[in-house]
């Protein structure tokens, strides 16, 4: 079974040596330029998507609207994405040992924010990458930046979060 990344995990792109992406800092947050009227009655949250280049050449990165999908709650309903307040990466060259970060503001019913899935599809040098999924929630603590390499304790954390999310969606547990 495919296990999604846990919010806070880095995901490497094999087809682009040295390029990796991370969805992190999923937290309740008010948008900087005020709430959108369409989000009335919803709770705002923000999430960051960081692209890092650990390779030897630069990559042209695009991460714009339509390349991010946010689903909330056990049924995977679409969250309201506040495009006006969000900050995207539009045609930025990420050189070796550099990063670029997008900040996404979204809103959803507060009860649904314990289960948030974020799907990312980068465009790198005019080529589309595979879609990658991160799972988390505003009540779930993400791993620290000093997490052990893949294949050790980080895998255990992913299984713990997956088990937690499954428990939250089972009937009779709420």
Short mmCIF file of C-alpha atoms in Angstrom, two decimals:
data_model
loop_
_atom_site.label_atom_id
_atom_site.label_comp_id
_atom_site.label_asym_id
_atom_site.label_seq_id
_atom_site.Cartn_x
_atom_site.Cartn_y
_atom_site.Cartn_z
CA UNK A 1 0.00 0.00 0.00
CA UNK A 2 1.22 3.50 -0.83
CA UNK A 3 1.90 5.52 2.32
CA UNK A 4 1.68 9.30 1.93
CA UNK A 5 4.38 11.54 3.28
CA UNK A 6 3.78 12.97 6.72
CA UNK A 7 3.63 16.77 6.94
CA UNK A 8 7.23 17.75 7.68
CA UNK A 9 8.84 14.99 5.55
CA UNK A 10 11.18 15.74 2.65
CA UNK A 11 10.44 13.98 -0.66
CA UNK A 12 13.22 13.61 -3.24
CA UNK A 13 12.62 13.60 -6.98
CA UNK A 14 14.67 10.84 -8.59
CA UNK A 15 14.26 12.32 -12.07
CA UNK A 16 15.82 15.62 -10.90
CA UNK A 17 18.98 14.75 -8.95
CA UNK A 18 19.26 16.75 -5.74
CA UNK A 19 15.79 18.34 -5.88
CA UNK A 20 13.46 17.74 -2.97
CA UNK A 21 10.22 19.18 -1.64
CA UNK A 22 8.70 19.47 1.82
CA UNK A 23 5.20 20.37 2.99
CA UNK A 24 5.48 21.77 6.52
CA UNK A 25 4.22 24.22 9.15
CA UNK A 26 0.57 23.26 8.84
CA UNK A 27 -1.03 25.54 11.42
CA UNK A 28 -4.02 27.71 12.15
CA UNK A 29 -3.28 31.19 10.80
CA UNK A 30 -5.16 34.27 9.65
CA UNK A 31 -4.32 35.53 6.15
CA UNK A 32 -2.18 38.68 5.97
CA UNK A 33 -4.55 40.71 3.75
CA UNK A 34 -7.79 39.80 5.52
CA UNK A 35 -10.32 37.03 5.20
CA UNK A 36 -12.12 36.30 1.94
CA UNK A 37 -15.91 36.70 2.16
CA UNK A 38 -16.33 33.22 0.67
CA UNK A 39 -14.62 31.74 3.76
CA UNK A 40 -17.27 33.00 6.20
CA UNK A 41 -17.71 30.52 9.05
CA UNK A 42 -14.56 28.57 8.16
CA UNK A 43 -11.27 28.34 10.05
CA UNK A 44 -8.18 29.55 8.22
CA UNK A 45 -4.90 27.65 8.20
CA UNK A 46 -1.61 27.96 6.39
CA UNK A 47 0.93 25.51 5.07
CA UNK A 48 4.37 26.00 3.54
CA UNK A 49 5.83 24.13 0.58
CA UNK A 50 9.62 24.38 0.39
CA UNK A 51 11.69 23.27 -2.60
CA UNK A 52 15.38 22.69 -1.92
CA UNK A 53 18.18 22.09 -4.41
CA UNK A 54 20.96 19.86 -3.10
CA UNK A 55 22.21 19.10 -6.61
CA UNK A 56 24.92 20.63 -8.76
CA UNK A 57 22.81 22.56 -11.31
CA UNK A 58 19.92 25.02 -11.05
CA UNK A 59 16.27 24.11 -11.66
CA UNK A 60 13.49 26.38 -12.94
CA UNK A 61 10.57 25.88 -10.53
CA UNK A 62 6.86 26.63 -10.95
CA UNK A 63 4.39 26.05 -8.11
CA UNK A 64 1.23 27.99 -8.88
CA UNK A 65 -2.52 27.68 -8.44
CA UNK A 66 -3.79 24.42 -9.82
CA UNK A 67 -0.64 22.56 -8.78
CA UNK A 68 -1.77 22.28 -5.14
CA UNK A 69 -4.85 20.46 -3.92
CA UNK A 70 -5.96 20.50 -0.28
CA UNK A 71 -8.50 18.00 1.07
CA UNK A 72 -9.79 17.93 4.65
CA UNK A 73 -11.71 15.62 6.94
CA UNK A 74 -12.26 11.88 6.73
CA UNK A 75 -14.24 12.23 3.47
CA UNK A 76 -11.55 14.29 1.71
CA UNK A 77 -13.64 17.35 0.98
CA UNK A 78 -11.98 20.24 -0.82
CA UNK A 79 -10.75 23.12 1.31
CA UNK A 80 -11.33 26.74 0.29
CA UNK A 81 -7.99 27.99 -1.04
CA UNK A 82 -7.42 31.72 -0.66
CA UNK A 83 -5.45 32.48 -3.84
CA UNK A 84 -5.35 36.21 -3.06
CA UNK A 85 -3.39 35.74 0.18
CA UNK A 86 -1.24 32.80 -0.91
CA UNK A 87 2.31 33.24 -2.19
CA UNK A 88 3.39 30.96 -5.03
CA UNK A 89 6.65 30.20 -6.83
CA UNK A 90 6.35 31.38 -10.42
CA UNK A 91 9.31 30.71 -12.68
CA UNK A 92 12.05 30.87 -10.04
CA UNK A 93 15.53 29.40 -10.58
CA UNK A 94 16.58 27.44 -7.50
CA UNK A 95 20.36 27.24 -7.54
CA UNK A 96 22.44 24.61 -5.68
CA UNK A 97 22.19 24.87 -1.88
CA UNK A 98 19.22 27.26 -2.14
CA UNK A 99 15.53 27.03 -1.29
CA UNK A 100 12.27 28.60 -2.41
CA UNK A 101 9.09 28.51 -0.31
CA UNK A 102 5.43 28.95 -1.21
CA UNK A 103 2.87 29.82 1.48
CA UNK A 104 -0.69 28.63 0.99
CA UNK A 105 -3.67 29.99 2.94
CA UNK A 106 -6.82 27.88 3.02
CA UNK A 107 -9.98 27.53 5.10
CA UNK A 108 -12.24 24.66 6.13
CA UNK A 109 -14.60 23.67 8.95
CA UNK A 110 -12.58 23.54 12.18
CA UNK A 111 -13.60 19.93 12.96
CA UNK A 112 -12.14 18.76 9.62
CA UNK A 113 -8.66 20.20 10.27
CA UNK A 114 -7.44 17.17 12.22
CA UNK A 115 -7.16 15.39 8.86
CA UNK A 116 -5.54 17.42 6.06
CA UNK A 117 -4.15 15.98 2.82
CA UNK A 118 -2.03 18.19 0.56
CA UNK A 119 -1.14 17.09 -2.96
CA UNK A 120 1.67 18.84 -4.82
CA UNK A 121 2.68 18.60 -8.47
CA UNK A 122 5.74 20.69 -9.33
CA UNK A 123 6.75 21.85 -12.76
CA UNK A 124 10.53 21.65 -13.06
CA UNK A 125 12.26 23.05 -16.16
CA UNK A 126 8.91 22.91 -18.03
CA UNK A 127 8.38 19.22 -17.13
CA UNK A 128 5.66 18.00 -14.77
CA UNK A 129 6.72 15.84 -11.84
CA UNK A 130 4.62 13.08 -10.34
CA UNK A 131 1.99 14.13 -7.83
CA UNK A 132 3.09 13.71 -4.20
CA UNK A 133 0.83 13.60 -1.15
CA UNK A 134 1.41 14.77 2.43
CA UNK A 135 -0.95 13.94 5.29
CA UNK A 136 -1.28 15.70 8.62
CA UNK A 137 -3.56 17.88 10.64
CA UNK A 138 -3.52 20.98 12.78
CA UNK A 139 -3.55 18.80 15.93
CA UNK A 140 -0.76 16.45 14.73
CA UNK A 141 2.82 17.43 15.55
CA UNK A 142 5.19 17.28 12.59
CA UNK A 143 8.66 15.80 12.77
CA UNK A 144 11.52 18.15 13.56
CA UNK A 145 13.96 19.25 10.87
CA UNK A 146 16.62 16.99 12.44
CA UNK A 147 14.69 13.79 11.80
CA UNK A 148 16.71 10.66 11.05
CA UNK A 149 17.21 9.63 7.39
CA UNK A 150 14.56 7.66 5.51
CA UNK A 151 14.48 4.03 6.55
CA UNK A 152 14.92 4.59 10.27
CA UNK A 153 12.71 6.31 12.85
CA UNK A 154 11.07 8.56 10.25
CA UNK A 155 9.29 5.53 8.75
CA UNK A 156 7.96 4.67 12.19
CA UNK A 157 6.52 8.18 12.54
CA UNK A 158 4.74 7.86 9.19
CA UNK A 159 3.14 4.60 10.33
CA UNK A 160 2.12 6.18 13.65
CA UNK A 161 0.46 9.11 11.90
CA UNK A 162 -1.25 6.78 9.40
CA UNK A 163 -2.58 4.66 12.28
CA UNK A 164 -3.76 7.78 14.11
CA UNK A 165 -5.59 9.10 11.05
CA UNK A 166 -7.22 5.70 10.43
CA UNK A 167 -8.43 5.62 14.05
CA UNK A 168 -9.96 9.08 13.61
CA UNK A 169 -11.97 7.94 10.58
CA UNK A 170 -13.29 4.67 12.04
CA UNK A 171 -16.94 4.71 13.10
CA UNK A 172 -17.47 5.18 16.83
CA UNK A 173 -14.15 6.99 17.46
CA UNK A 174 -14.50 10.71 17.71
#
